[in-house]
XYZ file of C-alpha atoms in Angstrom:
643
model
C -31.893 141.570 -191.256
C -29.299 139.501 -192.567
C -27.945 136.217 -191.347
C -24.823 136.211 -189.042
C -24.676 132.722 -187.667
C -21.497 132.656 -189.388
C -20.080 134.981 -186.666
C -20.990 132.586 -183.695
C -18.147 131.146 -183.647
C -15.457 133.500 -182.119
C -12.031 133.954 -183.924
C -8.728 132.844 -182.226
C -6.953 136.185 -181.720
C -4.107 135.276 -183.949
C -6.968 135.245 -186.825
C -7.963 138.253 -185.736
C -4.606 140.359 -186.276
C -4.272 138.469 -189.418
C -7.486 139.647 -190.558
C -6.380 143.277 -189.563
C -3.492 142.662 -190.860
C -4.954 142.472 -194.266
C -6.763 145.719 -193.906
C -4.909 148.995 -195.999
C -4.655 151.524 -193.872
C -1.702 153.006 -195.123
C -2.450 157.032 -196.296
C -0.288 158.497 -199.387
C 2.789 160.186 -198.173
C 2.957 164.211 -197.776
C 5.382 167.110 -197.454
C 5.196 168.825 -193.985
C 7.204 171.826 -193.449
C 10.930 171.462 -190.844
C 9.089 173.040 -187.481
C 6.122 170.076 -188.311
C 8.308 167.613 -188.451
C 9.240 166.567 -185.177
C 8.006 162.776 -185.073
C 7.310 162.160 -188.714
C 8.697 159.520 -190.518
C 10.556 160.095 -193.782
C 8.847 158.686 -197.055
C 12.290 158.527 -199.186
C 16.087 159.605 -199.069
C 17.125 162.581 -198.478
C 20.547 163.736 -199.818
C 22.862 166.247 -199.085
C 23.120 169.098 -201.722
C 25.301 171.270 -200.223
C 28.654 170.612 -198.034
C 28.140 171.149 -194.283
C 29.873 173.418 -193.424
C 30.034 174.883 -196.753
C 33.804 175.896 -196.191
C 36.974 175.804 -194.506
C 35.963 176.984 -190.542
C 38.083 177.351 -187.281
C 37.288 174.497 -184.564
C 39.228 176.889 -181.539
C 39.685 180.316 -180.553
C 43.625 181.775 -181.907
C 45.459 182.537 -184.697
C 44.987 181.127 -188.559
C 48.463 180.932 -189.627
C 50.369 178.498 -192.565
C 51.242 175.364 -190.459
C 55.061 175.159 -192.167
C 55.865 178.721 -190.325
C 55.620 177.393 -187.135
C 57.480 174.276 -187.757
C 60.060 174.194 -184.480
C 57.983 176.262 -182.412
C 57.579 175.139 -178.531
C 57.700 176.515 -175.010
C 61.077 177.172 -175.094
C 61.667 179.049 -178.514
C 58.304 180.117 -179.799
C 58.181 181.605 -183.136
C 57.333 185.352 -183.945
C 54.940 186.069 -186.816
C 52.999 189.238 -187.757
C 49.606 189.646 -186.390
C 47.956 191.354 -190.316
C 44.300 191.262 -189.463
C 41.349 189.458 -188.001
C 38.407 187.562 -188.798
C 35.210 186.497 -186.939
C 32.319 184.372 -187.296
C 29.661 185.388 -189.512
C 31.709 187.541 -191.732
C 34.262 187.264 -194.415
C 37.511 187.378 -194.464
C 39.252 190.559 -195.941
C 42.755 189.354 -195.461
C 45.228 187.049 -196.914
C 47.526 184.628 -194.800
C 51.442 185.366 -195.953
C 54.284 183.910 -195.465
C 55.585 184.807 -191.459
C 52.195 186.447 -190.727
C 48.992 185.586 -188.509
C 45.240 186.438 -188.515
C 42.762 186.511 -185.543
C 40.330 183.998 -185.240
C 37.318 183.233 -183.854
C 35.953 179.265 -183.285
C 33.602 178.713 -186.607
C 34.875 181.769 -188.573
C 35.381 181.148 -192.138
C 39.578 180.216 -192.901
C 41.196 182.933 -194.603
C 43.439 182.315 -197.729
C 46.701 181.303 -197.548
C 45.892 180.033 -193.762
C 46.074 176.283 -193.295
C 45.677 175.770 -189.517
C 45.422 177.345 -186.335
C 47.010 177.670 -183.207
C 45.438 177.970 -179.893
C 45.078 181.108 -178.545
C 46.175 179.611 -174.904
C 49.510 178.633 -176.729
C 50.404 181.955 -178.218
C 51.078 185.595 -176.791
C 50.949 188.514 -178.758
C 53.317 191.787 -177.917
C 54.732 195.164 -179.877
C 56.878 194.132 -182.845
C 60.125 196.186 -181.522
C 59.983 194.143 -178.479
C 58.800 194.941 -174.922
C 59.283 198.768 -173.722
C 59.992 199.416 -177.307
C 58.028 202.609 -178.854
C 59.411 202.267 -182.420
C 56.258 200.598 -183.887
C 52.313 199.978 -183.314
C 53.062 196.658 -184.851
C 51.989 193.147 -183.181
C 53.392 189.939 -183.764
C 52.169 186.929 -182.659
C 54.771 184.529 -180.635
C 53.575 180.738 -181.120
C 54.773 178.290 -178.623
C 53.503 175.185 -180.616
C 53.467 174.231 -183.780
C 50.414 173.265 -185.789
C 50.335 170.777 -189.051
C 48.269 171.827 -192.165
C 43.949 170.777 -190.896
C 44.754 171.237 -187.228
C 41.930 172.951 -185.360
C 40.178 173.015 -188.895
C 37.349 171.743 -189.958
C 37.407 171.478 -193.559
C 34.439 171.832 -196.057
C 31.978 169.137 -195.952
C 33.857 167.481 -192.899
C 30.155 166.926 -191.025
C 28.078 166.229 -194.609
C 29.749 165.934 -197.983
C 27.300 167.235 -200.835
C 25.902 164.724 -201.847
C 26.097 161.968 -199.362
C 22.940 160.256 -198.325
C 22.033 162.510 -195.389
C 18.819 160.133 -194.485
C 17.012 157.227 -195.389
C 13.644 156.205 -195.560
C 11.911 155.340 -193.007
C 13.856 157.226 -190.873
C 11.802 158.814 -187.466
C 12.770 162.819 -187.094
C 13.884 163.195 -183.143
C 15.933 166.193 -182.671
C 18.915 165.104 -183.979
C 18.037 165.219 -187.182
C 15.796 167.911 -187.522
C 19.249 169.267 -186.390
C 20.392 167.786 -189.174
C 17.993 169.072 -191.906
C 18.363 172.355 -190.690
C 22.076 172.036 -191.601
C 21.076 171.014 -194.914
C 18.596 173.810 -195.334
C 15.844 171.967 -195.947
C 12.455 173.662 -195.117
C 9.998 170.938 -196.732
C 10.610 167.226 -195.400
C 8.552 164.347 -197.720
C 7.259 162.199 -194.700
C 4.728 159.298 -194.605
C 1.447 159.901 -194.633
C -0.299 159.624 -190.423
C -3.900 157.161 -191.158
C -6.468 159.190 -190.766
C -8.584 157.149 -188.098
C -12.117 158.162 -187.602
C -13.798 157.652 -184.206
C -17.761 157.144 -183.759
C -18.907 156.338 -179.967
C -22.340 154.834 -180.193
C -25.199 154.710 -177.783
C -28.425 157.052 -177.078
C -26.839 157.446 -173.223
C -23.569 159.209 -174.394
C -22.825 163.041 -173.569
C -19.334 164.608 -174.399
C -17.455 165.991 -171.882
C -18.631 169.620 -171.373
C -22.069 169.413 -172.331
C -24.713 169.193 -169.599
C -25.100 165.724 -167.855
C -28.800 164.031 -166.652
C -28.170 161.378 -164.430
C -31.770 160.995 -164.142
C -32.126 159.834 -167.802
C -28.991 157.047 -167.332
C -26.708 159.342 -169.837
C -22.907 159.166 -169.099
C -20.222 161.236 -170.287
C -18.187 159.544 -173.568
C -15.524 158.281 -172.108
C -14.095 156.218 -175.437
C -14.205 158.964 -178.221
C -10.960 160.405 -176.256
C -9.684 157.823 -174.515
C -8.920 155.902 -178.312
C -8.064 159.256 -179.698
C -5.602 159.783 -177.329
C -3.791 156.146 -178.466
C -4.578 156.526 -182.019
C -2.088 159.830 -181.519
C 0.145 157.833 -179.671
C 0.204 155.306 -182.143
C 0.988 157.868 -184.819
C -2.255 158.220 -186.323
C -4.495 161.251 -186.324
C -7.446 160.726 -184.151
C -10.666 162.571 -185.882
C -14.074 162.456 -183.660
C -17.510 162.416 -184.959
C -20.223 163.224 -183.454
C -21.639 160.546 -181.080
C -23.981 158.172 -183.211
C -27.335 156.939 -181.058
C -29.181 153.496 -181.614
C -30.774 154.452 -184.858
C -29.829 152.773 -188.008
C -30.266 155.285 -190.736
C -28.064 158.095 -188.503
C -24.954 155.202 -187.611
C -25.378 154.506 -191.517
C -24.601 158.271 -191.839
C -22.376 158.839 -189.157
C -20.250 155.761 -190.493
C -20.056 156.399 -194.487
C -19.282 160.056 -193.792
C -16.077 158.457 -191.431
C -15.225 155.873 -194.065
C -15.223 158.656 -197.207
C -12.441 161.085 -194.746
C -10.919 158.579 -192.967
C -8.221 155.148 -193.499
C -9.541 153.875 -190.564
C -13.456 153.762 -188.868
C -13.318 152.946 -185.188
C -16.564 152.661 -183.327
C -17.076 151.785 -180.024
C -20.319 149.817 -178.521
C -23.238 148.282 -179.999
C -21.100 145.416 -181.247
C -22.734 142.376 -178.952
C -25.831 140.339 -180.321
C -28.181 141.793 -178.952
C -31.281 143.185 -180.930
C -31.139 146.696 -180.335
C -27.729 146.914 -182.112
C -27.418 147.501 -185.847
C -23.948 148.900 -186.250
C -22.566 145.070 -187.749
C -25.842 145.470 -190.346
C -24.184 148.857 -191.471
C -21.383 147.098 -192.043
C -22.943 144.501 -193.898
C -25.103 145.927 -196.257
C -22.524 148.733 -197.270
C -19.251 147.478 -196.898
C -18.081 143.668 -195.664
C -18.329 142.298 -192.224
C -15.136 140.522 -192.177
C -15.971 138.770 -188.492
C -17.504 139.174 -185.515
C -15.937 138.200 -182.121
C -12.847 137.253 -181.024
C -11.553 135.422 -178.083
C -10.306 136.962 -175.782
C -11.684 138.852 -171.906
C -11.987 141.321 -171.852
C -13.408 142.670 -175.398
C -15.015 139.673 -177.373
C -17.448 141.497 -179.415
C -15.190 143.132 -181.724
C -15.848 143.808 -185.864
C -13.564 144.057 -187.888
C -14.303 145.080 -191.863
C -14.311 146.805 -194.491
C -16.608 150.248 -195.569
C -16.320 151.782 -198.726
C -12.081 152.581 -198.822
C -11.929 152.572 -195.832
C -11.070 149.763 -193.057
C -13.472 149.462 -190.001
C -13.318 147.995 -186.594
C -15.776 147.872 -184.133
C -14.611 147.939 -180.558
C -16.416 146.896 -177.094
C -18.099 149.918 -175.493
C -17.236 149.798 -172.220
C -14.097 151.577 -171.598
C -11.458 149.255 -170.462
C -12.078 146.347 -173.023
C -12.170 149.700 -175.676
C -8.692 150.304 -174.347
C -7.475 146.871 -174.145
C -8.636 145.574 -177.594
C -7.549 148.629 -179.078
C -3.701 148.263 -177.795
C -3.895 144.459 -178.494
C -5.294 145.019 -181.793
C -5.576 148.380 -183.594
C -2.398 150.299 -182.279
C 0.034 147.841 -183.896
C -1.371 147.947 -187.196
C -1.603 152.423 -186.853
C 1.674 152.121 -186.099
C 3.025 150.151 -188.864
C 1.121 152.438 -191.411
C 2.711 155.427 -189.815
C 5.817 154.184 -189.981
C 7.086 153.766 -186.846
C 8.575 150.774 -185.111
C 6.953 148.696 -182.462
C 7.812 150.449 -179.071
C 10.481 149.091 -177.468
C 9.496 146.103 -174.579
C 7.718 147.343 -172.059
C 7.270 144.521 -169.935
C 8.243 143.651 -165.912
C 8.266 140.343 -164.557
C 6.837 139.640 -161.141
C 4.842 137.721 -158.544
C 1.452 136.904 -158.142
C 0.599 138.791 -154.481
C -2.546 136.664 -154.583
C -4.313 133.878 -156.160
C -6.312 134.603 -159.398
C -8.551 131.918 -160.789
C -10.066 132.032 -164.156
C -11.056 128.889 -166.644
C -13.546 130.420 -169.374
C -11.346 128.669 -172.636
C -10.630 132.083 -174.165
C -7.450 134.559 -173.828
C -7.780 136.615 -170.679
C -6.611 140.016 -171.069
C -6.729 140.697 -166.904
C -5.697 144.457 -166.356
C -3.108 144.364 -163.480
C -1.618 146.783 -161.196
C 2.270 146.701 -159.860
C 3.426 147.246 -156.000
C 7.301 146.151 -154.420
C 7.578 144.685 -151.439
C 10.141 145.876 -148.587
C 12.837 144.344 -150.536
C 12.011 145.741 -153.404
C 10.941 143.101 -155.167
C 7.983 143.431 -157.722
C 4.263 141.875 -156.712
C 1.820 141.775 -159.466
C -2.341 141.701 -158.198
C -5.696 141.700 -160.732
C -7.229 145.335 -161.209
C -10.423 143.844 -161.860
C -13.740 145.904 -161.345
C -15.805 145.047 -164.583
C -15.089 146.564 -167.891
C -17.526 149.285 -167.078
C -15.557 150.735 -164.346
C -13.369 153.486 -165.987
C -10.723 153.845 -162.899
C -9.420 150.596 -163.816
C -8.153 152.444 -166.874
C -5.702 154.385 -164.391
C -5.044 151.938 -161.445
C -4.062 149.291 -163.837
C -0.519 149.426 -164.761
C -0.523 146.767 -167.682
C -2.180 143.637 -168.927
C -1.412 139.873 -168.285
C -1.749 137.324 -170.661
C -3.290 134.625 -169.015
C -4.004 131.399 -171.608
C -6.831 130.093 -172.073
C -6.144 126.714 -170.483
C -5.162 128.530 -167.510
C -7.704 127.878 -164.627
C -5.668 129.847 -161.745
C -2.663 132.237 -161.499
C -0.884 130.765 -158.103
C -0.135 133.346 -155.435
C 3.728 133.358 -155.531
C 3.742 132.501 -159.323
C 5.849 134.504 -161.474
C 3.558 136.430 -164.331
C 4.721 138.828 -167.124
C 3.149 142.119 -167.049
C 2.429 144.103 -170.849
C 3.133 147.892 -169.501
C 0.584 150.243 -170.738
C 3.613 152.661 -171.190
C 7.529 151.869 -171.144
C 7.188 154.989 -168.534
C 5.166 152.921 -166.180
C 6.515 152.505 -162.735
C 5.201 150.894 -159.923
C 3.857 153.097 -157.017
C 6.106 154.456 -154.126
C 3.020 153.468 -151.828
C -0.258 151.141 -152.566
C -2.974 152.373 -150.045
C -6.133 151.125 -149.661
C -9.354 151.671 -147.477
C -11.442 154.887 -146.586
C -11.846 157.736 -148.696
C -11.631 160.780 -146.468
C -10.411 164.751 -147.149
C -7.887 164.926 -144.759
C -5.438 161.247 -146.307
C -6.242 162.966 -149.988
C -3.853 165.852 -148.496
C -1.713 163.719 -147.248
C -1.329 161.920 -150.369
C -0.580 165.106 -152.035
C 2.542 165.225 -150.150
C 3.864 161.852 -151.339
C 5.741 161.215 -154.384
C 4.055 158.884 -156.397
C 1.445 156.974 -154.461
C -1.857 155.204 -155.108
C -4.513 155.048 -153.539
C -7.609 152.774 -153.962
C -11.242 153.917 -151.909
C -12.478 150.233 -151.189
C -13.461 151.415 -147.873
C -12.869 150.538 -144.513
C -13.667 146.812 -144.614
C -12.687 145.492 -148.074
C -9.289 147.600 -146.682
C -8.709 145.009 -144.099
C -9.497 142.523 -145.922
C -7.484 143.635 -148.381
C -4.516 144.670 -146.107
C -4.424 140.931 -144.254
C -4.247 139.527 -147.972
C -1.216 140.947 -148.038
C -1.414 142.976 -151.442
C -1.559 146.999 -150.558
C 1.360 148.600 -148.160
C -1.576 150.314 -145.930
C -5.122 150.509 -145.541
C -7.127 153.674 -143.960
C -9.861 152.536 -141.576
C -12.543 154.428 -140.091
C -15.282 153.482 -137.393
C -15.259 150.728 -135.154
C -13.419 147.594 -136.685
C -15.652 144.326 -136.987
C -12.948 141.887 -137.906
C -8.871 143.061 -137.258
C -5.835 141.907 -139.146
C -2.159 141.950 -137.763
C -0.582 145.584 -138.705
C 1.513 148.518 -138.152
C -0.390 151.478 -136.524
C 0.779 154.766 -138.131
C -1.065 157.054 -136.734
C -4.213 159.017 -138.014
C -7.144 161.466 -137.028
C -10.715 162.074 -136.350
C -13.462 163.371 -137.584
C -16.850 164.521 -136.981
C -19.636 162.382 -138.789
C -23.892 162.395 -138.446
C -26.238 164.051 -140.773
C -25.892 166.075 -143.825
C -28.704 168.062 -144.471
C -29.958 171.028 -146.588
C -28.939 174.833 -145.482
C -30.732 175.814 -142.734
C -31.924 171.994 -142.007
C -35.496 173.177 -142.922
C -37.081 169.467 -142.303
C -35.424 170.381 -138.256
C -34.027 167.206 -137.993
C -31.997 166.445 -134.895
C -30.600 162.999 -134.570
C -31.359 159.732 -135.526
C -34.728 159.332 -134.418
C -35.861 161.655 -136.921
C -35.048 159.330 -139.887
C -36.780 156.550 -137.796
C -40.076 158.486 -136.983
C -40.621 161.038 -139.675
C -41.210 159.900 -143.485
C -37.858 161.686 -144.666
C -35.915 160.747 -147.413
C -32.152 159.315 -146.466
C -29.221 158.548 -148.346
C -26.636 155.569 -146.580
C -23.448 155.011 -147.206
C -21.897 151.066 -148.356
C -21.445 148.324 -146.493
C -17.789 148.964 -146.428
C -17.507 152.516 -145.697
C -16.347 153.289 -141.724
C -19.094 156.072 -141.752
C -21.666 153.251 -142.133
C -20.379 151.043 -139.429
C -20.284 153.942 -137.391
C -24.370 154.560 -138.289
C -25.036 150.802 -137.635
C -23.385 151.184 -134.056
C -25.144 153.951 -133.115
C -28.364 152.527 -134.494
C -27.630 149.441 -132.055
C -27.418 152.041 -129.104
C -30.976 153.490 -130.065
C -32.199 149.931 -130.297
C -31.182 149.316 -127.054
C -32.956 152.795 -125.778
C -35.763 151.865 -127.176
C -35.361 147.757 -126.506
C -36.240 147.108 -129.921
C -34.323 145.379 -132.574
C -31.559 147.332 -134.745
C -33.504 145.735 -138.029
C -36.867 147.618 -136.164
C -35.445 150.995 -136.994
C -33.749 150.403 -140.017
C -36.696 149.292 -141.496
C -38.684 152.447 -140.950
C -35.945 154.576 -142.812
C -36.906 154.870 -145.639
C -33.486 154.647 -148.022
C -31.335 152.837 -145.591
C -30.546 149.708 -147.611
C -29.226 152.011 -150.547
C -25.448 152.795 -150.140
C -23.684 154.862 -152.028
C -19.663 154.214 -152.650
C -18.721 157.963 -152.564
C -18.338 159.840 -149.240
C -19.608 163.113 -150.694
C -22.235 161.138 -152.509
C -25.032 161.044 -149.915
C -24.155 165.326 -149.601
C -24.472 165.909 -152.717
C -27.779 163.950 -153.590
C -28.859 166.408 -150.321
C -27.673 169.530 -152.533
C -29.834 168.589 -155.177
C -32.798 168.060 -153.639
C -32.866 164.369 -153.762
C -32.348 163.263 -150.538
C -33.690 165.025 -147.136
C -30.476 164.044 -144.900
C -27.597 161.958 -146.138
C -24.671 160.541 -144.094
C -21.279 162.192 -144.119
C -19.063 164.567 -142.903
C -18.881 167.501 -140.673
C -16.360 168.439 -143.328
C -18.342 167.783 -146.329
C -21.195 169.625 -145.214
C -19.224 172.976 -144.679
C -17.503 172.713 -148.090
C -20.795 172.417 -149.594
C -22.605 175.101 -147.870
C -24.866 172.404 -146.345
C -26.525 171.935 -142.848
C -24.592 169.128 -140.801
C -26.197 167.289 -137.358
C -23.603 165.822 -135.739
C -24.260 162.183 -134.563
C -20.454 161.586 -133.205
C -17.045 161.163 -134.280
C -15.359 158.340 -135.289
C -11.433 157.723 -135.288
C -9.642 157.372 -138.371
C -6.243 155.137 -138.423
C -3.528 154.131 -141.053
C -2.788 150.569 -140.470
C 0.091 149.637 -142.198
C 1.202 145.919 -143.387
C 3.960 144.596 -141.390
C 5.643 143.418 -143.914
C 6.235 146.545 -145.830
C 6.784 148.629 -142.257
C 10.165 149.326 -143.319
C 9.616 150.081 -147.180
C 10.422 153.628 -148.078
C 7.413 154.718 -149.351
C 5.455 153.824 -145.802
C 8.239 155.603 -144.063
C 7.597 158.629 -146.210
C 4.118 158.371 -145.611
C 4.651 158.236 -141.623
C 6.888 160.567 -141.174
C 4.400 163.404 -143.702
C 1.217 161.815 -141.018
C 3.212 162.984 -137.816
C 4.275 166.283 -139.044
C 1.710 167.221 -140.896
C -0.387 169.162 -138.183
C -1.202 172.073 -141.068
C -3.076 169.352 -143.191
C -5.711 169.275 -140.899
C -6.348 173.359 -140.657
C -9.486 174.479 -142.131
C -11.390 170.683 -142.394
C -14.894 170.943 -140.133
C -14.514 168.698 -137.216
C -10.704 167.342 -137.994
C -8.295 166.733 -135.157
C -5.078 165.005 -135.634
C -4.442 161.649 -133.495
C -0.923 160.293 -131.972
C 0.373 157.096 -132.548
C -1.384 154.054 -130.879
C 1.612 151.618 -131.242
C-alpha cells in the first residue's frame, strides 16, 4: 500500500477548485444536426450565406403598386389605378407592375416587378372600371386613398440578415431564438462544443440500482448517487454515463475505473474515499494515474479525491448522498459547465433570517443544507435541514446551502444569512408543516399549492412548532408538554394492533403482547400512536397494580421504534413481526388483520404567529370543507374546531 500521509492535511477549498481547475476536461467540438441543437453551444461563427429574406416581400395585406402613382392620393381624392393581376405567398409572380396599374398582394408574397410599395388594403377600395352601375366593362381598378413612398410596407432583400453578415458568434448558447434563426439561414448541421463526457461509478458491496430486487436483511440500499450526480452532470451540460456499480474489491474498481477513464473526460465516483482500511479506490488512483489530494475542508463532504487517470480527470466524491450533492455543486458542476460552454447560472441566492439559533465551531467551511419558510408578513426565515449526510430527504427539504465560515461558532436566531439556491426556480413553501405522519393530512396536502411537510412526529412537532420555525404542526395522542397555538381543526382515527390476515396468533388486546412470547413492532418516541400505547399501557398497569416498566418489559420488541407509521404493518406483512402498532387504516389498505385498542384525536395546531399567513388560511379553509377526504380511510372521522 502506498504512503498517503501527505493527504492528512485537508486542502482549503479555494485549493481545491484550483486544483480542479487545472484538470482538462474540455471534449473536441462536434457537428449536431438543427432539431439537436436546442442548448448547445456554438464552437465558431456562423455567417450568413444567403439574404434573409432572399427578396423583395410584402410586410401587409393590399395592393403592390409604383409609389410615384399615388403621389396626392388621400381620403378626399383617392387615385384610380388598374387592378392587372395578383400574387400570393409562396408563388411567383407572373405579372409586371405598369405605370397607373395595381397587383394583389398578400403579407410575405414575393414583390412583383415594376412594384415599389404597397398600400394597405384597409386604405383602398376596388370597383368596375366604368364606374358604379356601369356594365360597359369586367374591368377593376383599384381607388387608393393614401399614398405610399418607394419601401413602404416592404421588406427588402436581406432586411432581417444580409448575406454575409456574421449571423452568430462563438460561444453563443442555441435557445429558440436562434435555432429560429438558423433555420432562416438554412442551416441543417450546427458545429457546437463538444458536452464532457463524465463517467459515474457508485462504489460499495451494499448498493442495488433502482429496479432490481432489494434485501434489507443483507444491509443493501438502493444507489441513490449514480442518478442523483447524473441528473446535475446533465444540468451542468455534461453527459452523465453510468457504470455499473463497483463493490469493495480492488482489482474490479481498477476495472470499473480505467474502462470510465478510456470513454470518459471526466471519472466521478462516489464513496470509499475516507481512510479507512477497507477502501482502495485512492490506491487505484495512485498506482495508475495521480492522486492529486485527498480531503478538503469543508462539512459536509471532506473526503473528496481529486486526480488524474489515464486522459482522463477523476474526482472522488463522499458517498452519502447529500455531501455527493453538495460537493458536487460546490465543486464539479462549475468546472462541467465551463467545458460545455455555458455561463455560470445566473444568482440564485435569497437573503433571510435565521428562525433559530445554529451553533457550529469545527474550523472548516460548513456547507449546512437549509430550508426557506415566510413569515405572516412575508418576510423570508431561513432554518438548518440537518439530518446527517446519510439521510436522502434532506436532498428535497433543503432549499439551498449556507456558507457558514469556519470561524463561525453560532448563526444567531434573528441574524441575517445568505442562502445558495439549489435552483434559480426555488421558492419557498406556501405552508411549512410539521408533526405526525398520517393518511388522511397527506390528502389534505394534496389539495394545497405548494406545501411541505416534514414527519418529525407528534412531539419533536411541538417542539418544533413553539420554536417558532414551521407554520403548523399535526399532533396525535394525548399531548405531554403544550405550546401556545392556533387550533385548526382535525380528525380521528382508530389505532391498536396490526396483525397478519386472519390474526392467526388470536391476539386480542394488549395483554397478549404482555403474556404470550409474540413478536411486536413499536412505533418512536415521537410518534402520537406511541404515546397513545404508553397511556394505555399505564391503564393496564393500574388494572393489574403493577408498574408500566413491568409490562413493557415482558414485550418482547417494545424498546424498538420505528419512524414510519406503516412501518410496524408492513414488517407484519412480511412475516417479521407478529403484531405491530398502527392504523385501523393501514391495516385495511394492506389486507392485514387490525385489533383495535382505541382512537386517538388528531389536531392541526397552527403557530400564532403565522395564523393569518395565506398559506395556513388555505390550509384551514381545505380542513373544514374537506368532509370527502376522509371517505374510504378505516376508522376516520372528521373533527370540528376546538378554538
Amino acid at each position: 500500500m502506498s504512503d498517503r500521509k501527505q493527504f492528512r492535511d485537508l486542502v482549503a477549498p479555494e485549493v481545491a477548485r484550483e486544483t480542479i481547475a487545472s484538470l482538462d476536461l474540455t471534449p473536441e467540438p462536434e457537428t449536431v444536426r438543427l432539431a439537436d441543437a436546442r442548448g448547445r453551444v456554438l464552437a465558431e461563427r456562423i455567417d450568413a450565406d444567403l439574404d434573409v429574406p432572399g427578396f423583395d416581400r410584402a410586410s401587409v395585406d393590399g395592393y403592390a403598386v409604383r409609389g410615384r402613382d399615388t403621389f396626392g392620393a388621400d381620403e378626399a381624392d383617392p387615385i384610380e389605378l388598374d387592378l392587372v393581376g395578383a400574387v400570393h405567398a409562396g408563388v411567383e409572380p407572373d405579372v409586371v407592375v405598369g405605370d397607373g396599374e395595381a397587383v394583389e398582394i398578400s403579407t410575405g408574397a414575393v414583390m412583383p416587378d415594376g412594384a415599389d410599395a404597397v398600400v394597405m388594403v384597409e386604405r383602398t377600395e376596388t370597383r368596375s372600371a366604368g364606374g358604379e352601375g356601369s356594365d360597359e366593362s369586367t374591368a377593376e381598378v383599384v381607388a387608393a386613398r393614401t399614398a405610399v413612398a418607394p419601401g413602404d410596407n416592404v421588406m427588402l432583400a436581406g432586411t432581417d440578415v444580409a448575406a454575409g453578415a456574421r449571423a452568430l458568434g462563438p460561444g453563443t448558447r442555441l435557445t429558440p431564438r436562434e435555432i429560429g434563426l438558423l433555420s432562416a439561414l438554412g442551416i441543417d448541421e450546427i458545429p457546437v462544443r463538444g458536452r464532457p463526457t463524465v463517467g459515474i461509478v457508485s462504489t460499495g458491496d451494499e448498493l442495488v440500482r433502482p429496479g432490481e430486487k432489494l434485501h434489507s436483511e443483507r444491509g443493501e440500499i438502493y444507489d441513490v448517487n449514480s442518478y442523483t450526480i447524473a441528473a446535475g452532470v446533465e444540468e451542468a451540460g455534461g453527459e452523465a454515463k453510468l457504470y455499473p456499480h463497483a463493490g469493495d474489491d480492488y482489482d474490479e474498481m481498477e476495472r470499473l475505473l480505467l474502462t470510465a477513464a478510456e470513454e470518459c473526460d471526466l471519472v466521478l465516483s462516489s464513496g470509499s474515499t475516507s481512510a479507512s482500511a477497507v477502501d482502495v479506490i485512492y490506491r487505484v488512483i495512485e498506482e495508475r494515474g495521480e492522486l492529486l489530494l485527498h480531503g478538503v475542508a469543508v462539512k459536509p463532504g471532506k473526503p473528496m479525491l481529486v486526480g488524474e487517470l489515464g486522459a482522463s480527470a477523476y474526482i472522488g466524491l463522499p458517498g452519502y448522498p447529500v455531501s455527493a450533492l453538495t460537493i458536487f455543486r460546490t465543486f464539479v458542476a462549475p468546472p462541467i459547465r465551463e467545458a460545455a460552454g455555458l455561463p455560470e447560472p445566473e444568482s440564485a441566492t435569497v437573503s433571510g433570517r435565521m428562525a433559530v439559533r445554529e451553533r457550529y465551531g469545527e474550523g472548516r467551511l460548513r456547507l449546512m443544507p437549509a430550508g426557506l419558510v415566510t413569515d405572516a408578513d412575508g418576510e423570508m426565515l431561513v432554518y438548518p435541514v440537518d439530518k446527517g449526510s446519510g439521510a436522502t430527504t434532506s436532498l428535497v427539504e433543503a432549499d439551498g446551502v449556507v456558507a457558514v465560515d469556519p470561524d463561525t461558532e453560532y448563526l444567531d436566531q434573528g441574524e441575517t444569512v445568505e442562502v445558495q439556491l439549489f435552483s434559480p426556480d426555488v421558492r419557498a413553501p406556501t405552508l411549512l408543516a410539521v408533526g405526525e405522519d398520517d393518511p388522511a393530512l397527506s390528502r389534505l396536502l394534496d389539495r394545497l399549492e405548494n406545501p411541505r411537510f416534514l414527519p418529525v412526529g407528534s412531539r419533536e412537532g411541538l417542539r418544533r412548532l413553539g420554536g417558532g420555525v414551521p407554520d403548523v404542526a399535526v399532533v396525535a395522542g394525548p399531548v405531554e408538554r403544550d405550546v401556545q397555538s392556533v387550533d385548526l381543526g382535525g380528525w380521528t382515527r382508530e389505532w391498536g394492533l396490526v396483525v397478519p390476515e386472519g390474526n392467526p396468533d388470536g391476539v386480542e388486546g394488549l395483554s397478549d403482547l404482555v403474556d404470550r412470547d409474540l413478536a411486536f413492532l413499536n412505533r418512536g418516541r415521537d410518534a402520537g400512536l406511541r404515546r397513545s400505547l404508553d397511556v394505555a399501557l399505564d391503564d393496564l398497569a393500574a388494572d393489574r397494580d403493577v408498574e408500566r416498566r413491568d409490562l413493557t418489559e415482558s414485550i418482547r420488541g417494545f424498546e424498538v421504534g420505528t419512524k414510519g407509521f406503516e412501518s410496524p404493518a408492513r414488517a407484519v406483512a412480511r412475516g417479521e413481526a407478529d403484531a405491530g402498532l398502527g392504523l385501523r387504516a393501514t391495516a385495511a389498505e394492506l389486507g392485514l388483520g387490525f385489533v383495535q385498542v382505541g382512537t386517538e384525536s388528531v389536531r392541526v395546531r397552527a403557530n400564532p404567529d403565522r395564523a393569518a399567513k395565506a398559506g395556513v388560511e388555505e390550509f384551514a379553509a381545505v380542513l373544514g370543507t374537506a368532509a370527502d377526504v376522509f371517505d374510504g380511510l378505516a376508522g376516520y372521522e372528521q373533527e370540528q374546531n376546538q378554538d
